[in-house]
Amino acid sequence: MRHVVAQARLAATAAVVSRIAPVRSAAGVLTREPCLEDSQVGGVPCMVARPAAGARWPAIVFANGVTARGRDHPVVIRLAYALARTGHLVLVPDPPGLSVGEIGDDTVAGVTSVALEAAGRDDARHGRVALLGVSVGASLALLAATDERLADRVSVVAGIAPYTDLSRVVKLATTGHYPGKDGDVAYPTPPFLLLVVARSLLPGLPSAADRARLRGILAPVGIEDPDPLAGLRAMPPDALEPAGRSLVDLLLYTDRGRVSALYDALPAPVKEGIRRLSPIERAGRLQAPVEIATAPTDKYFPLAEMEQLAHSAAGVRITVTGTLAHAIPDLSLATLAELLRLDGFGVRVLEKVWR
């Protein structure tokens, strides 16, 4: 019975976000208009979407990927609206750094703070919270779920195409190769990944002057820039202290033969930051069930990124479906089998959200 109810909720949610007007109109007749508002939650700016009826609902914290529009992204708003319309309390945070792709400890802390407050709200069912996310947001959800203050209050962690090992992602972004069972495998990614990696490693540099200089160079770079690190390449060799220079050398060097040595030469605080931002390093602390969906070949993070988490933690289930390009499903070219896999993923997530 629980499965049937979850399937009905998923169908209703999909109908609300549908671009097909008659389907969306039918969903509007069967569900009530939710309340959407901006609020500070746990010290973090959030969009809060509440159902129109009832006193307590399953709480969901949704962490989006890197996008300048953050919680105001139209797709994010539609999803929060649809989930609230079908009986969920949804909080979408804008934690520090996420909108510009500078992922750090304060980004994780922001998502965790919102989740803690969400679970403790009077209108949160059973004092629990589900953590959902896409791309980097899914990685943040995994990291938040390992916080000892929150771990036993998480009903489910669900995400689309997260990274799990930032050290491997650093090497992927710089060399275009990912470690495979039989050696490195070519896996080209969009240049934007390198920009996010560069911005996210800056906080670990010991020199404030180096951090400020590099941020100033990277800040104006846009998401579509084909050469996001051109400004770093143009810097004089002596413009940075040795620690800063070691980071730039790694970011600009594409020879796989030297990348490990350059990585090892990074300042200890940078490498420690990479470990703290890697869900694989905290896999043993995961208590909640984890549902992950991804494409066979995601444009940013290889399937192996998620598989290693499944090998390191119990309760991790991976759904591979061609309906996903990266974060947003594309149903137009999907086969029935792929649609059913995506549907199964969504149903299992909602079953766990309502437990």
Short mmCIF file of N, CA and C in Angstrom, two decimals, residues 40-179:
data_model
loop_
_atom_site.label_atom_id
_atom_site.label_comp_id
_atom_site.label_asym_id
_atom_site.label_seq_id
_atom_site.Cartn_x
_atom_site.Cartn_y
_atom_site.Cartn_z
N GLN A 40 14.86 33.30 6.69
CA GLN A 40 16.16 32.88 7.22
C GLN A 40 15.94 31.63 8.05
N VAL A 41 16.61 30.56 7.71
CA VAL A 41 16.50 29.30 8.44
C VAL A 41 17.89 28.85 8.84
N GLY A 42 18.13 28.74 10.12
CA GLY A 42 19.47 28.37 10.57
C GLY A 42 20.52 29.36 10.14
N GLY A 43 20.11 30.62 9.99
CA GLY A 43 21.04 31.66 9.57
C GLY A 43 21.33 31.69 8.09
N VAL A 44 20.58 30.91 7.30
CA VAL A 44 20.82 30.80 5.86
C VAL A 44 19.56 31.25 5.10
N PRO A 45 19.70 32.07 4.06
CA PRO A 45 18.54 32.45 3.26
C PRO A 45 17.92 31.21 2.61
N CYS A 46 16.61 31.07 2.72
CA CYS A 46 15.92 29.89 2.21
C CYS A 46 14.61 30.28 1.54
N MET A 47 14.22 29.47 0.57
CA MET A 47 12.83 29.45 0.12
C MET A 47 12.13 28.35 0.91
N VAL A 48 11.01 28.68 1.51
CA VAL A 48 10.23 27.71 2.28
C VAL A 48 8.88 27.54 1.59
N ALA A 49 8.56 26.32 1.25
CA ALA A 49 7.29 26.00 0.58
C ALA A 49 6.49 25.08 1.49
N ARG A 50 5.28 25.54 1.87
CA ARG A 50 4.42 24.78 2.79
C ARG A 50 3.10 24.43 2.12
N PRO A 51 2.59 23.22 2.39
CA PRO A 51 1.27 22.86 1.86
C PRO A 51 0.18 23.77 2.42
N ALA A 52 -0.95 23.82 1.72
CA ALA A 52 -2.05 24.70 2.13
C ALA A 52 -2.83 24.14 3.31
N ALA A 53 -2.83 22.83 3.48
CA ALA A 53 -3.63 22.22 4.53
C ALA A 53 -2.76 21.32 5.40
N GLY A 54 -3.19 21.16 6.65
CA GLY A 54 -2.48 20.29 7.57
C GLY A 54 -1.62 21.06 8.53
N ALA A 55 -1.10 20.35 9.55
CA ALA A 55 -0.27 20.98 10.57
C ALA A 55 1.15 20.47 10.56
N ARG A 56 1.35 19.25 10.07
CA ARG A 56 2.69 18.67 10.02
C ARG A 56 2.85 17.91 8.73
N TRP A 57 4.06 18.05 8.15
CA TRP A 57 4.33 17.40 6.87
C TRP A 57 5.76 16.85 6.88
N PRO A 58 6.04 15.87 6.05
CA PRO A 58 7.43 15.41 5.89
C PRO A 58 8.31 16.57 5.42
N ALA A 59 9.40 16.81 6.13
CA ALA A 59 10.28 17.92 5.79
C ALA A 59 11.35 17.47 4.81
N ILE A 60 11.59 18.30 3.81
CA ILE A 60 12.61 18.05 2.80
C ILE A 60 13.51 19.27 2.70
N VAL A 61 14.81 19.07 2.78
CA VAL A 61 15.76 20.12 2.44
C VAL A 61 16.34 19.77 1.08
N PHE A 62 16.18 20.68 0.13
CA PHE A 62 16.65 20.44 -1.23
C PHE A 62 17.83 21.35 -1.53
N ALA A 63 18.97 20.74 -1.85
CA ALA A 63 20.18 21.51 -2.20
C ALA A 63 20.40 21.43 -3.71
N ASN A 64 20.29 22.58 -4.37
CA ASN A 64 20.49 22.59 -5.82
C ASN A 64 21.98 22.56 -6.16
N GLY A 65 22.27 22.43 -7.44
CA GLY A 65 23.65 22.46 -7.88
C GLY A 65 24.16 23.89 -7.97
N VAL A 66 25.33 24.04 -8.56
CA VAL A 66 25.94 25.36 -8.71
C VAL A 66 25.19 26.14 -9.79
N THR A 67 24.52 27.18 -9.39
CA THR A 67 23.81 28.05 -10.33
C THR A 67 23.74 29.44 -9.73
N ALA A 68 24.00 30.44 -10.55
CA ALA A 68 24.01 31.82 -10.05
C ALA A 68 22.66 32.23 -9.50
N ARG A 69 21.59 31.60 -9.99
CA ARG A 69 20.25 31.98 -9.53
C ARG A 69 19.86 31.29 -8.23
N GLY A 70 20.63 30.30 -7.80
CA GLY A 70 20.37 29.66 -6.52
C GLY A 70 18.94 29.21 -6.36
N ARG A 71 18.35 29.53 -5.19
CA ARG A 71 16.98 29.10 -4.91
C ARG A 71 15.95 29.75 -5.83
N ASP A 72 16.36 30.77 -6.57
CA ASP A 72 15.45 31.45 -7.50
C ASP A 72 15.46 30.84 -8.91
N HIS A 73 16.21 29.76 -9.09
CA HIS A 73 16.22 29.11 -10.40
C HIS A 73 14.81 28.59 -10.70
N PRO A 74 14.29 28.84 -11.90
CA PRO A 74 12.90 28.44 -12.21
C PRO A 74 12.62 26.96 -11.99
N VAL A 75 13.57 26.09 -12.35
CA VAL A 75 13.35 24.66 -12.17
C VAL A 75 13.26 24.31 -10.69
N VAL A 76 14.11 24.93 -9.88
CA VAL A 76 14.10 24.69 -8.44
C VAL A 76 12.78 25.16 -7.83
N ILE A 77 12.32 26.33 -8.25
CA ILE A 77 11.05 26.85 -7.74
C ILE A 77 9.90 25.91 -8.10
N ARG A 78 9.89 25.43 -9.35
CA ARG A 78 8.82 24.53 -9.78
C ARG A 78 8.81 23.24 -8.98
N LEU A 79 10.00 22.71 -8.71
CA LEU A 79 10.07 21.46 -7.95
C LEU A 79 9.59 21.67 -6.51
N ALA A 80 10.05 22.74 -5.86
CA ALA A 80 9.63 23.01 -4.49
C ALA A 80 8.12 23.23 -4.42
N TYR A 81 7.61 23.97 -5.40
CA TYR A 81 6.17 24.25 -5.48
C TYR A 81 5.39 22.95 -5.62
N ALA A 82 5.86 22.07 -6.51
CA ALA A 82 5.15 20.82 -6.76
C ALA A 82 5.18 19.91 -5.53
N LEU A 83 6.32 19.82 -4.88
CA LEU A 83 6.42 18.98 -3.68
C LEU A 83 5.54 19.52 -2.55
N ALA A 84 5.51 20.84 -2.40
CA ALA A 84 4.64 21.43 -1.38
C ALA A 84 3.18 21.19 -1.72
N ARG A 85 2.85 21.27 -2.97
CA ARG A 85 1.46 21.09 -3.41
C ARG A 85 1.00 19.65 -3.16
N THR A 86 1.93 18.72 -3.10
CA THR A 86 1.58 17.31 -2.87
C THR A 86 1.89 16.86 -1.45
N GLY A 87 2.00 17.84 -0.52
CA GLY A 87 2.02 17.48 0.89
C GLY A 87 3.36 17.46 1.59
N HIS A 88 4.36 18.16 1.05
CA HIS A 88 5.68 18.17 1.65
C HIS A 88 6.07 19.58 2.09
N LEU A 89 6.78 19.67 3.19
CA LEU A 89 7.39 20.93 3.64
C LEU A 89 8.79 20.99 3.04
N VAL A 90 9.03 21.97 2.19
CA VAL A 90 10.28 22.01 1.42
C VAL A 90 11.06 23.27 1.77
N LEU A 91 12.34 23.10 2.07
CA LEU A 91 13.24 24.22 2.32
C LEU A 91 14.39 24.15 1.32
N VAL A 92 14.60 25.24 0.60
CA VAL A 92 15.68 25.31 -0.39
C VAL A 92 16.67 26.38 0.06
N PRO A 93 17.83 25.99 0.59
CA PRO A 93 18.78 26.98 1.10
C PRO A 93 19.72 27.52 0.04
N ASP A 94 20.21 28.71 0.29
CA ASP A 94 21.31 29.29 -0.49
C ASP A 94 22.52 29.39 0.43
N PRO A 95 23.23 28.30 0.68
CA PRO A 95 24.36 28.33 1.59
C PRO A 95 25.53 29.10 0.99
N PRO A 96 26.43 29.59 1.83
CA PRO A 96 27.56 30.39 1.33
C PRO A 96 28.36 29.64 0.26
N GLY A 97 28.64 30.34 -0.83
CA GLY A 97 29.54 29.81 -1.86
C GLY A 97 28.89 28.99 -2.94
N LEU A 98 27.71 28.40 -2.70
CA LEU A 98 27.15 27.46 -3.67
C LEU A 98 26.80 28.14 -4.99
N SER A 99 26.24 29.33 -4.94
CA SER A 99 25.78 29.98 -6.17
C SER A 99 26.94 30.37 -7.10
N VAL A 100 28.15 30.54 -6.53
CA VAL A 100 29.31 30.92 -7.35
C VAL A 100 30.28 29.76 -7.55
N GLY A 101 29.95 28.59 -6.97
CA GLY A 101 30.82 27.44 -7.15
C GLY A 101 32.06 27.45 -6.30
N GLU A 102 32.02 28.13 -5.16
CA GLU A 102 33.11 28.04 -4.20
C GLU A 102 32.62 27.22 -3.01
N ILE A 103 32.84 25.91 -3.09
CA ILE A 103 32.31 24.98 -2.12
C ILE A 103 33.31 24.85 -0.97
N GLY A 104 32.86 25.08 0.24
CA GLY A 104 33.76 25.02 1.39
C GLY A 104 33.05 24.53 2.63
N ASP A 105 33.75 24.58 3.75
CA ASP A 105 33.18 24.12 5.01
C ASP A 105 31.91 24.90 5.36
N ASP A 106 31.90 26.20 5.05
CA ASP A 106 30.71 26.98 5.40
C ASP A 106 29.52 26.62 4.52
N THR A 107 29.79 26.10 3.31
CA THR A 107 28.69 25.64 2.45
C THR A 107 28.02 24.41 3.08
N VAL A 108 28.85 23.46 3.52
CA VAL A 108 28.33 22.27 4.19
C VAL A 108 27.62 22.65 5.48
N ALA A 109 28.23 23.55 6.24
CA ALA A 109 27.64 23.98 7.50
C ALA A 109 26.28 24.63 7.29
N GLY A 110 26.15 25.40 6.19
CA GLY A 110 24.88 26.05 5.90
C GLY A 110 23.77 25.05 5.64
N VAL A 111 24.03 24.04 4.81
CA VAL A 111 23.03 23.01 4.53
C VAL A 111 22.70 22.24 5.80
N THR A 112 23.71 21.92 6.59
CA THR A 112 23.49 21.18 7.83
C THR A 112 22.65 21.99 8.81
N SER A 113 22.94 23.26 8.92
CA SER A 113 22.18 24.13 9.83
C SER A 113 20.71 24.19 9.45
N VAL A 114 20.45 24.32 8.16
CA VAL A 114 19.06 24.35 7.69
C VAL A 114 18.37 23.02 7.98
N ALA A 115 19.06 21.91 7.75
CA ALA A 115 18.48 20.59 7.99
C ALA A 115 18.16 20.39 9.47
N LEU A 116 19.06 20.83 10.34
CA LEU A 116 18.81 20.70 11.78
C LEU A 116 17.58 21.49 12.20
N GLU A 117 17.47 22.72 11.71
CA GLU A 117 16.31 23.53 12.06
C GLU A 117 15.04 22.97 11.44
N ALA A 118 15.15 22.44 10.22
CA ALA A 118 13.98 21.86 9.56
C ALA A 118 13.44 20.68 10.37
N ALA A 119 14.33 19.81 10.82
CA ALA A 119 13.90 18.64 11.59
C ALA A 119 13.26 19.04 12.92
N GLY A 120 13.68 20.17 13.47
CA GLY A 120 13.17 20.61 14.76
C GLY A 120 11.93 21.49 14.68
N ARG A 121 11.45 21.79 13.49
CA ARG A 121 10.27 22.65 13.35
C ARG A 121 9.01 21.95 13.89
N ASP A 122 8.09 22.74 14.41
CA ASP A 122 6.83 22.18 14.90
C ASP A 122 6.00 21.56 13.78
N ASP A 123 6.21 22.06 12.54
CA ASP A 123 5.42 21.54 11.43
C ASP A 123 6.13 20.44 10.65
N ALA A 124 7.26 19.94 11.19
CA ALA A 124 7.98 18.84 10.55
C ALA A 124 7.51 17.51 11.14
N ARG A 125 7.07 16.62 10.30
CA ARG A 125 6.53 15.34 10.74
C ARG A 125 7.62 14.46 11.36
N HIS A 126 7.32 13.96 12.56
CA HIS A 126 8.19 13.01 13.27
C HIS A 126 9.57 13.57 13.63
N GLY A 127 9.77 14.89 13.49
CA GLY A 127 11.07 15.46 13.84
C GLY A 127 12.20 14.95 12.97
N ARG A 128 11.87 14.64 11.72
CA ARG A 128 12.87 14.10 10.79
C ARG A 128 12.92 14.94 9.54
N VAL A 129 13.95 14.72 8.73
CA VAL A 129 14.12 15.50 7.51
C VAL A 129 14.72 14.61 6.43
N ALA A 130 14.28 14.82 5.21
CA ALA A 130 14.89 14.17 4.05
C ALA A 130 15.83 15.17 3.39
N LEU A 131 16.97 14.69 2.93
CA LEU A 131 17.96 15.54 2.27
C LEU A 131 18.04 15.15 0.81
N LEU A 132 17.63 16.07 -0.06
CA LEU A 132 17.64 15.84 -1.50
C LEU A 132 18.58 16.84 -2.16
N GLY A 133 19.16 16.45 -3.28
CA GLY A 133 20.05 17.38 -3.97
C GLY A 133 20.37 16.92 -5.37
N VAL A 134 20.91 17.83 -6.16
CA VAL A 134 21.37 17.50 -7.51
C VAL A 134 22.81 17.95 -7.65
N SER A 135 23.62 17.12 -8.32
CA SER A 135 25.02 17.45 -8.59
C SER A 135 25.76 17.76 -7.28
N VAL A 136 26.42 18.90 -7.21
CA VAL A 136 27.13 19.28 -6.00
C VAL A 136 26.18 19.35 -4.81
N GLY A 137 24.93 19.74 -5.05
CA GLY A 137 23.95 19.78 -3.98
C GLY A 137 23.72 18.41 -3.37
N ALA A 138 23.75 17.36 -4.18
CA ALA A 138 23.62 16.00 -3.66
C ALA A 138 24.82 15.62 -2.81
N SER A 139 26.00 16.09 -3.20
CA SER A 139 27.20 15.85 -2.38
C SER A 139 27.08 16.55 -1.03
N LEU A 140 26.55 17.77 -1.05
CA LEU A 140 26.34 18.50 0.20
C LEU A 140 25.32 17.78 1.08
N ALA A 141 24.30 17.22 0.47
CA ALA A 141 23.31 16.46 1.24
C ALA A 141 23.96 15.26 1.91
N LEU A 142 24.83 14.56 1.19
CA LEU A 142 25.54 13.42 1.77
C LEU A 142 26.42 13.86 2.94
N LEU A 143 27.12 14.96 2.77
CA LEU A 143 27.99 15.45 3.84
C LEU A 143 27.18 15.86 5.06
N ALA A 144 26.07 16.56 4.84
CA ALA A 144 25.23 16.99 5.98
C ALA A 144 24.68 15.79 6.73
N ALA A 145 24.35 14.73 6.01
CA ALA A 145 23.75 13.55 6.64
C ALA A 145 24.70 12.83 7.58
N THR A 146 26.00 13.11 7.47
CA THR A 146 26.97 12.45 8.35
C THR A 146 27.23 13.24 9.62
N ASP A 147 26.65 14.43 9.75
CA ASP A 147 26.83 15.22 10.96
C ASP A 147 26.19 14.48 12.14
N GLU A 148 26.94 14.33 13.22
CA GLU A 148 26.45 13.52 14.34
C GLU A 148 25.20 14.11 14.99
N ARG A 149 24.98 15.40 14.85
CA ARG A 149 23.77 16.03 15.41
C ARG A 149 22.53 15.71 14.59
N LEU A 150 22.74 15.25 13.37
CA LEU A 150 21.65 15.09 12.42
C LEU A 150 21.46 13.66 11.96
N ALA A 151 22.50 12.86 12.05
CA ALA A 151 22.54 11.56 11.37
C ALA A 151 21.32 10.69 11.63
N ASP A 152 20.84 10.62 12.89
CA ASP A 152 19.72 9.74 13.20
C ASP A 152 18.36 10.40 12.99
N ARG A 153 18.36 11.60 12.41
CA ARG A 153 17.10 12.31 12.14
C ARG A 153 16.83 12.43 10.65
N VAL A 154 17.66 11.80 9.84
CA VAL A 154 17.52 11.87 8.39
C VAL A 154 16.74 10.65 7.91
N SER A 155 15.64 10.88 7.20
CA SER A 155 14.83 9.76 6.71
C SER A 155 15.43 9.14 5.46
N VAL A 156 16.01 9.96 4.60
CA VAL A 156 16.63 9.47 3.37
C VAL A 156 17.54 10.57 2.82
N VAL A 157 18.60 10.14 2.16
CA VAL A 157 19.42 11.06 1.35
C VAL A 157 19.23 10.63 -0.10
N ALA A 158 18.79 11.55 -0.93
CA ALA A 158 18.54 11.21 -2.33
C ALA A 158 19.17 12.28 -3.21
N GLY A 159 19.80 11.85 -4.28
CA GLY A 159 20.46 12.83 -5.12
C GLY A 159 20.68 12.34 -6.53
N ILE A 160 20.92 13.29 -7.41
CA ILE A 160 21.23 13.00 -8.80
C ILE A 160 22.67 13.40 -9.09
N ALA A 161 23.48 12.44 -9.49
CA ALA A 161 24.85 12.65 -9.98
C ALA A 161 25.72 13.47 -9.04
N PRO A 162 25.94 13.02 -7.80
CA PRO A 162 26.87 13.73 -6.93
C PRO A 162 28.31 13.31 -7.21
N TYR A 163 29.26 14.14 -6.77
CA TYR A 163 30.64 13.65 -6.66
C TYR A 163 30.77 13.07 -5.27
N THR A 164 31.72 12.16 -5.07
CA THR A 164 31.92 11.60 -3.74
C THR A 164 33.37 11.72 -3.27
N ASP A 165 34.32 11.82 -4.20
CA ASP A 165 35.73 11.91 -3.84
C ASP A 165 36.32 13.12 -4.56
N LEU A 166 36.46 14.22 -3.82
CA LEU A 166 36.90 15.47 -4.44
C LEU A 166 38.33 15.37 -4.95
N SER A 167 39.17 14.55 -4.33
CA SER A 167 40.55 14.43 -4.82
C SER A 167 40.57 13.85 -6.24
N ARG A 168 39.70 12.89 -6.52
CA ARG A 168 39.61 12.33 -7.87
C ARG A 168 39.01 13.34 -8.84
N VAL A 169 38.05 14.12 -8.34
CA VAL A 169 37.43 15.13 -9.20
C VAL A 169 38.44 16.21 -9.58
N VAL A 170 39.32 16.56 -8.64
CA VAL A 170 40.37 17.53 -8.95
C VAL A 170 41.22 17.02 -10.11
N LYS A 171 41.63 15.78 -10.04
CA LYS A 171 42.46 15.22 -11.10
C LYS A 171 41.68 15.05 -12.40
N LEU A 172 40.39 14.72 -12.29
CA LEU A 172 39.54 14.64 -13.48
C LEU A 172 39.45 15.99 -14.18
N ALA A 173 39.21 17.04 -13.38
CA ALA A 173 39.03 18.38 -13.96
C ALA A 173 40.30 18.90 -14.62
N THR A 174 41.45 18.54 -14.08
CA THR A 174 42.70 19.08 -14.61
C THR A 174 43.25 18.26 -15.78
N THR A 175 43.03 16.94 -15.77
CA THR A 175 43.63 16.09 -16.80
C THR A 175 42.63 15.54 -17.80
N GLY A 176 41.34 15.58 -17.50
CA GLY A 176 40.35 14.97 -18.38
C GLY A 176 40.36 13.46 -18.33
N HIS A 177 40.94 12.88 -17.27
CA HIS A 177 40.98 11.43 -17.09
C HIS A 177 40.52 11.07 -15.67
N TYR A 178 39.93 9.87 -15.55
CA TYR A 178 39.45 9.40 -14.26
C TYR A 178 40.04 8.01 -14.00
N PRO A 179 40.47 7.76 -12.75
CA PRO A 179 41.07 6.45 -12.43
C PRO A 179 40.07 5.31 -12.65
#
